[in-house]
mmCIF file of C-alpha atoms in Angstrom:
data_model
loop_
_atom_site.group_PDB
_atom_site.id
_atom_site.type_symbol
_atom_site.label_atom_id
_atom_site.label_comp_id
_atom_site.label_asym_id
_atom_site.label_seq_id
_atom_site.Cartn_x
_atom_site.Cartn_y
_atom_site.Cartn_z
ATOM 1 C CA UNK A 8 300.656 112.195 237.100
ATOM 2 C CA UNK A 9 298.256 114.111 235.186
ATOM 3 C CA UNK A 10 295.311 112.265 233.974
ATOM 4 C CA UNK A 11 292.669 112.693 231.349
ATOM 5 C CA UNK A 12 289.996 113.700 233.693
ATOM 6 C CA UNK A 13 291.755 116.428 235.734
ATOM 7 C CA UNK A 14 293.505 117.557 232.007
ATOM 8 C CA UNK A 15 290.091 118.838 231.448
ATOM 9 C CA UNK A 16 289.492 119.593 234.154
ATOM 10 C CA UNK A 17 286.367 117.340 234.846
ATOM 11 C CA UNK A 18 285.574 114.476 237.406
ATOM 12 C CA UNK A 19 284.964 111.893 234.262
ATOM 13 C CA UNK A 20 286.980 111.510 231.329
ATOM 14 C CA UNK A 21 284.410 112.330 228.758
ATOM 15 C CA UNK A 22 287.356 112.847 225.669
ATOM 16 C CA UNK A 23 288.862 109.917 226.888
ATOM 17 C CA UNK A 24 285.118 107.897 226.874
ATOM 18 C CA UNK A 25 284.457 109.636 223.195
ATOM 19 C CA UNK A 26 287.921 108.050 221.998
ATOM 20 C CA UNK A 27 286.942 104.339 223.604
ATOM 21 C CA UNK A 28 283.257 105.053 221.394
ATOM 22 C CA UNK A 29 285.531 105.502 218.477
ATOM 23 C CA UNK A 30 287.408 102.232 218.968
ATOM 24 C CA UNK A 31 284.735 100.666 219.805
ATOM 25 C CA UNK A 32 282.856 101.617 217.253
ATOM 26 C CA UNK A 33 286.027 100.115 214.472
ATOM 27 C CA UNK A 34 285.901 96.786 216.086
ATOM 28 C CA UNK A 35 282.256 96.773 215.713
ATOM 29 C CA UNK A 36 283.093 97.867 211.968
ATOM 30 C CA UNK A 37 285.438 95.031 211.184
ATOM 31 C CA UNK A 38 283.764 92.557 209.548
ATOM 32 C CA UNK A 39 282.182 95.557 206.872
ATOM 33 C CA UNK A 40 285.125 96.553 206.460
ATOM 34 C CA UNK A 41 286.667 92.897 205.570
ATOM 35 C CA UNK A 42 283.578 92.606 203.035
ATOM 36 C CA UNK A 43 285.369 96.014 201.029
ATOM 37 C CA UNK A 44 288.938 94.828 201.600
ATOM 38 C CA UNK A 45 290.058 92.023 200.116
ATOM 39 C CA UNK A 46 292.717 89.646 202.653
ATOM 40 C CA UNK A 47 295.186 90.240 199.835
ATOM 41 C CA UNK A 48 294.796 94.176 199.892
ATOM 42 C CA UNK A 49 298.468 94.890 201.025
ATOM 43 C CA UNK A 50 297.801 98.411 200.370
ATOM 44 C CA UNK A 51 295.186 98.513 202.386
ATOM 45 C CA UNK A 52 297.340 96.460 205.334
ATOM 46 C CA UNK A 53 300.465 98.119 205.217
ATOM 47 C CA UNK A 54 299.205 101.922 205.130
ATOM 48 C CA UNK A 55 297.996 100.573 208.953
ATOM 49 C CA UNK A 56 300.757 98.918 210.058
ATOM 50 C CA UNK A 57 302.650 102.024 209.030
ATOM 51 C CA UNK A 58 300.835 104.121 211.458
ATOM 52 C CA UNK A 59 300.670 101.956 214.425
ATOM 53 C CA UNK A 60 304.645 101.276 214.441
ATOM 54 C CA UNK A 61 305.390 104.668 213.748
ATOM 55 C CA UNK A 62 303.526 105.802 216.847
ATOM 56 C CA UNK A 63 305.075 102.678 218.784
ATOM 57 C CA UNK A 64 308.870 103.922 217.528
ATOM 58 C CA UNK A 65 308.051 107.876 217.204
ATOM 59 C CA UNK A 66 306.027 108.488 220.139
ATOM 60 C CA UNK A 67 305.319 106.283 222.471
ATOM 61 C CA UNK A 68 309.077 104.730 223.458
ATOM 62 C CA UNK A 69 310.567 107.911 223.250
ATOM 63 C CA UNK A 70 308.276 109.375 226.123
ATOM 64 C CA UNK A 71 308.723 105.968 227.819
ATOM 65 C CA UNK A 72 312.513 106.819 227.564
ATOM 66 C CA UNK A 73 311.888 110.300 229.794
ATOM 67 C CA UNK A 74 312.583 109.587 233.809
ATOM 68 C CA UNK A 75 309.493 109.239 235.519
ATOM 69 C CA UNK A 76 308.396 112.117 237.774
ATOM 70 C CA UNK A 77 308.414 110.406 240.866
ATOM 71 C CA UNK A 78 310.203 107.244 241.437
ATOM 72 C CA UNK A 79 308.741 103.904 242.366
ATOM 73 C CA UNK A 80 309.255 101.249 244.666
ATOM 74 C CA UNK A 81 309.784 97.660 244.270
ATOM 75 C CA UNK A 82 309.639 95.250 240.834
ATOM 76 C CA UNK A 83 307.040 97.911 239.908
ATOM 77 C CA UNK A 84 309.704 100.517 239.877
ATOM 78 C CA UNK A 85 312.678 98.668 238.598
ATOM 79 C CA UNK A 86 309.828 97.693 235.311
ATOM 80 C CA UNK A 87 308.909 101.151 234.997
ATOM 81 C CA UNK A 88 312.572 102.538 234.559
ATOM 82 C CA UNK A 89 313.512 100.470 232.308
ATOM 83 C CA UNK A 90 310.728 100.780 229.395
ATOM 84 C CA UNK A 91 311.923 99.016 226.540
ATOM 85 C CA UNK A 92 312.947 95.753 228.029
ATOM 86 C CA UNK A 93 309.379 95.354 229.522
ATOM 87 C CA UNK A 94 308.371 96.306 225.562
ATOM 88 C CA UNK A 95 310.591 93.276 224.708
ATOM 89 C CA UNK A 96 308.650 91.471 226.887
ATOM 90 C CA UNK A 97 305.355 91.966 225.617
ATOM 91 C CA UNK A 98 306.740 91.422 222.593
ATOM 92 C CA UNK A 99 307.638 88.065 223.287
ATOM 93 C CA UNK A 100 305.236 86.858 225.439
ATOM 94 C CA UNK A 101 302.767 87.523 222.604
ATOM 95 C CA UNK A 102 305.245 85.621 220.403
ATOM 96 C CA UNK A 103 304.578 83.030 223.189
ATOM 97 C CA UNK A 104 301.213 82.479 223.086
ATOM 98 C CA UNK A 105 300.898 82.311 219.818
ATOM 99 C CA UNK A 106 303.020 79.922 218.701
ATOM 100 C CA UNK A 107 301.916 77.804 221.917
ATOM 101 C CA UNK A 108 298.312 77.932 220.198
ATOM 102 C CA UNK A 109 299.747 76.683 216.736
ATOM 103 C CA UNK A 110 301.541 74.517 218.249
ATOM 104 C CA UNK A 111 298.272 72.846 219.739
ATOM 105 C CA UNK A 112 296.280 73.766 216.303
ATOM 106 C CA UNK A 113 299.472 71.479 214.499
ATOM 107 C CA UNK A 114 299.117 68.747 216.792
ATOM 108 C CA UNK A 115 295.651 68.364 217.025
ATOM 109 C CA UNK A 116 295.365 68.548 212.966
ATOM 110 C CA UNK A 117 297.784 65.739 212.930
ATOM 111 C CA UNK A 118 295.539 63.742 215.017
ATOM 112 C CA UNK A 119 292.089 64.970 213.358
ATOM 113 C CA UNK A 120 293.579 64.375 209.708
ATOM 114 C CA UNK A 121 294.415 68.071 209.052
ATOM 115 C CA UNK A 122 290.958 69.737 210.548
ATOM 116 C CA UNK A 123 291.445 72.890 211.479
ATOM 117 C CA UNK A 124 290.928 73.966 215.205
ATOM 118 C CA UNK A 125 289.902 76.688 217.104
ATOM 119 C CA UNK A 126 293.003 77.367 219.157
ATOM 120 C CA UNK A 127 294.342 79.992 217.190
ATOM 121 C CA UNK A 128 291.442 82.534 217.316
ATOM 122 C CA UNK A 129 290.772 81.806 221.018
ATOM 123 C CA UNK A 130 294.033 82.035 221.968
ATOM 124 C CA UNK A 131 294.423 85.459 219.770
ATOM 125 C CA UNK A 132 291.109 86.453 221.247
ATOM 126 C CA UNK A 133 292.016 86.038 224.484
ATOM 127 C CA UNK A 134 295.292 88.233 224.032
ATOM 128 C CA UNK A 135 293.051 90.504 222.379
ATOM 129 C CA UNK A 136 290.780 91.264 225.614
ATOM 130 C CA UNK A 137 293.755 91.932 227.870
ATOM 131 C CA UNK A 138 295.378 94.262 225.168
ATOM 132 C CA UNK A 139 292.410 96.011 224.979
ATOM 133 C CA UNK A 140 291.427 96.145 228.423
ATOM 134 C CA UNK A 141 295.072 97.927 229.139
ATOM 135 C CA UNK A 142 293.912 100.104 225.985
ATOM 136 C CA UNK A 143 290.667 101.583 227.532
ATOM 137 C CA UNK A 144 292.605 102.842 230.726
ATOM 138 C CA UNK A 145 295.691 104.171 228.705
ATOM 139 C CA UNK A 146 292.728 106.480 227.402
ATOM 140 C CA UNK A 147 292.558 107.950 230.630
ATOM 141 C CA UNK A 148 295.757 107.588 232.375
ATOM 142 C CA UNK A 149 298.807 108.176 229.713
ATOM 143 C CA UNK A 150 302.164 109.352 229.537
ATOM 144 C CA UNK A 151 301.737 112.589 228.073
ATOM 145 C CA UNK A 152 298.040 113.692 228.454
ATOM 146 C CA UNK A 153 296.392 116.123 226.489
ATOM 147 C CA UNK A 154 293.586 116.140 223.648
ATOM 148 C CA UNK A 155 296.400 116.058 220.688
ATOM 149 C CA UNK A 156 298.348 113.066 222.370
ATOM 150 C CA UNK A 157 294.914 110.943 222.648
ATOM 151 C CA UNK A 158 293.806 111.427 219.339
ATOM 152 C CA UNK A 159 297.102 110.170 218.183
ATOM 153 C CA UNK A 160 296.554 107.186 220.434
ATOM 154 C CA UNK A 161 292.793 107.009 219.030
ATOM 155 C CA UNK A 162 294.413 107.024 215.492
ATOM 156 C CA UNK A 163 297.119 104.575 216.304
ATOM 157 C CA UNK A 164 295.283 102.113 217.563
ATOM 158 C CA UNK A 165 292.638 102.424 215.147
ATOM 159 C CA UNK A 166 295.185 101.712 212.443
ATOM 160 C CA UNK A 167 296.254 98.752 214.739
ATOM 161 C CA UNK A 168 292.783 97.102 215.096
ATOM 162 C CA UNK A 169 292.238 97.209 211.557
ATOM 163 C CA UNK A 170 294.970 95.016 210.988
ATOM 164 C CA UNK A 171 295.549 92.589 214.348
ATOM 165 C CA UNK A 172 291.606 92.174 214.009
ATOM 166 C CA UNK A 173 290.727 91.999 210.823
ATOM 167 C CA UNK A 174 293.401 88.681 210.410
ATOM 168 C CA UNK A 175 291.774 87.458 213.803
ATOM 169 C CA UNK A 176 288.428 87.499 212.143
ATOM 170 C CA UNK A 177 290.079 85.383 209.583
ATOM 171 C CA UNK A 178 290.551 82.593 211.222
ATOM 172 C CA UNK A 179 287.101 82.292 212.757
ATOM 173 C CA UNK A 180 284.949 84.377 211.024
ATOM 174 C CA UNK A 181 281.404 83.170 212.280
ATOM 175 C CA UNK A 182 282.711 83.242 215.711
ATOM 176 C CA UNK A 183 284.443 86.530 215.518
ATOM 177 C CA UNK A 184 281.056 88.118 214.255
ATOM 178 C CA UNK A 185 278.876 86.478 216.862
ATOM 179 C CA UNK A 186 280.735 87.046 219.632
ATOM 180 C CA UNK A 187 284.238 87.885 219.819
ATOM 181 C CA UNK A 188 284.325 91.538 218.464
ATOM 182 C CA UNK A 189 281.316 92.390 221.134
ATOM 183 C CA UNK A 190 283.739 90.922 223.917
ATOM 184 C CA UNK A 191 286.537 92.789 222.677
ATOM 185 C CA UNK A 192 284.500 96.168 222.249
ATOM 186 C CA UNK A 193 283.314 95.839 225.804
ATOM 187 C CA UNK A 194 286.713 94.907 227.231
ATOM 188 C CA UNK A 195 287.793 98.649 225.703
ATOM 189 C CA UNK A 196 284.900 100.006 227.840
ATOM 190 C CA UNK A 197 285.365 98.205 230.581
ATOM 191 C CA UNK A 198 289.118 99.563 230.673
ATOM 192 C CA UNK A 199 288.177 102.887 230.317
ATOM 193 C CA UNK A 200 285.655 102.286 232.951
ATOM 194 C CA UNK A 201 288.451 101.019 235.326
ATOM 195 C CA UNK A 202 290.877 104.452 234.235
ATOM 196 C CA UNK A 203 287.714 106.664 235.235
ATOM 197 C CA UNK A 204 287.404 105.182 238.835
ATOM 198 C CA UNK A 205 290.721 103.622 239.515
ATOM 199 C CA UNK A 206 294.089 105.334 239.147
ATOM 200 C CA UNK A 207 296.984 102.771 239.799
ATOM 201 C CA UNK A 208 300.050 105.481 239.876
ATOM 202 C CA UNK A 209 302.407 106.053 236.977
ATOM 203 C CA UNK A 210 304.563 103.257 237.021
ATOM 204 C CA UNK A 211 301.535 100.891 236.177
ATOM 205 C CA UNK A 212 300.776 103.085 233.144
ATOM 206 C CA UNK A 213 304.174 103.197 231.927
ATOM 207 C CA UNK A 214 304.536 99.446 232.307
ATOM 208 C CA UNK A 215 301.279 99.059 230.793
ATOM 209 C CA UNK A 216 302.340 101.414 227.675
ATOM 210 C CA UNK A 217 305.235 99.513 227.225
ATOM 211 C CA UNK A 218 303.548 96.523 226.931
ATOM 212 C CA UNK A 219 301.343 97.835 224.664
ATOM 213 C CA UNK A 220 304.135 98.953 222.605
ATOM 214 C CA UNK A 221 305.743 95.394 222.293
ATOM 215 C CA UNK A 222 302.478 94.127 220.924
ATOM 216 C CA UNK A 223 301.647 96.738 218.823
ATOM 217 C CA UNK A 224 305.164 96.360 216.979
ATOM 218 C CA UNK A 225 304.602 92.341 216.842
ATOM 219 C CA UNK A 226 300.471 92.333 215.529
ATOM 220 C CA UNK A 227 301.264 95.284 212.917
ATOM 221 C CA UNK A 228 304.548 93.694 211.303
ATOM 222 C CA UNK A 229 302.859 89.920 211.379
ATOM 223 C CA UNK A 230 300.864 90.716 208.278
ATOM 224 C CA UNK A 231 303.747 92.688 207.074
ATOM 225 C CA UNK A 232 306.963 90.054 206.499
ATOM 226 C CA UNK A 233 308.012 89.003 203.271
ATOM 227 C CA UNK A 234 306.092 86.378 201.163
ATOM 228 C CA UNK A 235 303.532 87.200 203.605
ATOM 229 C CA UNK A 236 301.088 88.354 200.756
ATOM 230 C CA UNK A 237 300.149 91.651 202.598
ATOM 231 C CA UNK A 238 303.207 93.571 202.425
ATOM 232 C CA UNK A 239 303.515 96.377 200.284
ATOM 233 C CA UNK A 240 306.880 98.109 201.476
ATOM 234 C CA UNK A 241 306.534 101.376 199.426
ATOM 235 C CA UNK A 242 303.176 102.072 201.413
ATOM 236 C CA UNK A 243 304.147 100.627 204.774
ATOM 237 C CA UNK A 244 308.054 103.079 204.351
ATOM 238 C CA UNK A 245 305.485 105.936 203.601
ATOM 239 C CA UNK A 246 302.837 105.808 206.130
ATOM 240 C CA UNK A 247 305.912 105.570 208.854
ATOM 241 C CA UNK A 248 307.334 108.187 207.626
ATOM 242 C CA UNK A 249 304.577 110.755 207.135
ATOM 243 C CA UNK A 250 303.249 109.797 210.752
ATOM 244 C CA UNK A 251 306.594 110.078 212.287
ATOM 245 C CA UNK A 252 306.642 113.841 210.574
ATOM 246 C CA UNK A 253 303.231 114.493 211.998
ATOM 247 C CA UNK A 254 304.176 113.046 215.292
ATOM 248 C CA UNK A 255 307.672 114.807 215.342
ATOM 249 C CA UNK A 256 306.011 118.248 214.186
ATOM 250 C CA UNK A 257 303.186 118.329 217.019
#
């Protein structure tokens, strides 16, 4: 497969390190941009919950969907042909985790006299470092290379870390300024580091995408459902559409 580095034609990944700065550089941004936005803004969250699924639905399954161009062996293989289960998958073990962690968080408040605990954010946090470790070497090794497809991926996962991060800052803010965005900016460099000097064969970066895809879908539409408060349909319908246009027109 072709990858970042030999797309342009260099022995390091330098677009693909310029998009992790950029990522980077809106996790670093979060809690600014949580002082302009107020947790109400459904505007604000749909417009970039729009984005990210439309990329998920519009790009990013449908070149999952295309047979691989060489086949692999093993329960490697059999995940990498068959795309959209494995996105089920990381749909659900996200689902998982998460309601394992309120789960504990109920429990615990029951036994505290309703005090909150920290199992939530850590538990979102530590999702958060694995998504975006298999972020930074996506930047390097993806399905369809080229400089058009990774700023897509730059913008879609932009969109995606202003809303998944912005409501994990909620829950802890002190600790999510202190610490946890600065281990979840380095675990996007740290993947691209591993992209730049490791490449693990196509199969792992479609399974990887796919994964990515089933938590995208699942950490854009939480702040999205009904009743939620952050929902504003008419701007979450739009910003799908117009970035499925853009995506379908490139």
């Amino acid at each position: 497969m072709l990858t970042a580095a030999q797309a342009t034609g260099s022995g390091v990944p330098l677009a693909a390190l310029a998009a992790a700065g950029a990522l980077v550089l809106v996790q670093l941004l979060v809690p600014r941009v949580r002082r302009r936005v107020s947790p109400r803004s459904a505007r604000f969250q749909s417009l970039a919950g729009g984005l990210a699924i439309a990329y998920v639905f519009a790009r990013l399954l449908p070149d999952l969907a295309q047979p691989a161009a060489g086949a692999s062996q093993g329960l490697l293989g059999l995940l990498a042909g068959h795309p959209f289960l494995v996105a089920l998958a990381g749909l659900l073990l996200y689902y998982a985790v998460l309601d394992w962690a309120q789960d504990q968080d109920a429990r615990e408040q029951r036994q505290r006299g309703r005090v909150p605990t920290p199992w939530p954010f850590w538990a979102s946090g530590a999702l958060y470092v694995v998504f975006n470790l298999v972020v930074g070497y996506l930047l390097v090794h993806q399905v369809r290379p080229g400089p058009t497809e990774l700023a897509l991926y730059t913008v879609a996962l932009s969109a995606r870390y202003l809303t998944g991060e912005i409501a994990l800052r909620d829950q802890d803010p002190r600790a999510y300024d202190r610490l946890g965005r600065w281990v979840l900016a380095a675990a996007v460099l740290a993947g691209w580091g591993i992209g730049a000097t490791v490449d693990l064969g196509d199969a792992v970066v479609r399974v990887f995408s796919a994964l990515l895809a089933g938590s995208i879908v699942l950490t854009s539409l939480k702040q999205q459902l009904p009743g939620s408060g952050g929902a504003h349909f008419p701007v979450l319908g739009g910003a799908c559409i117009g970035f499925t246009a853009l995506l379908l027109a490139l």
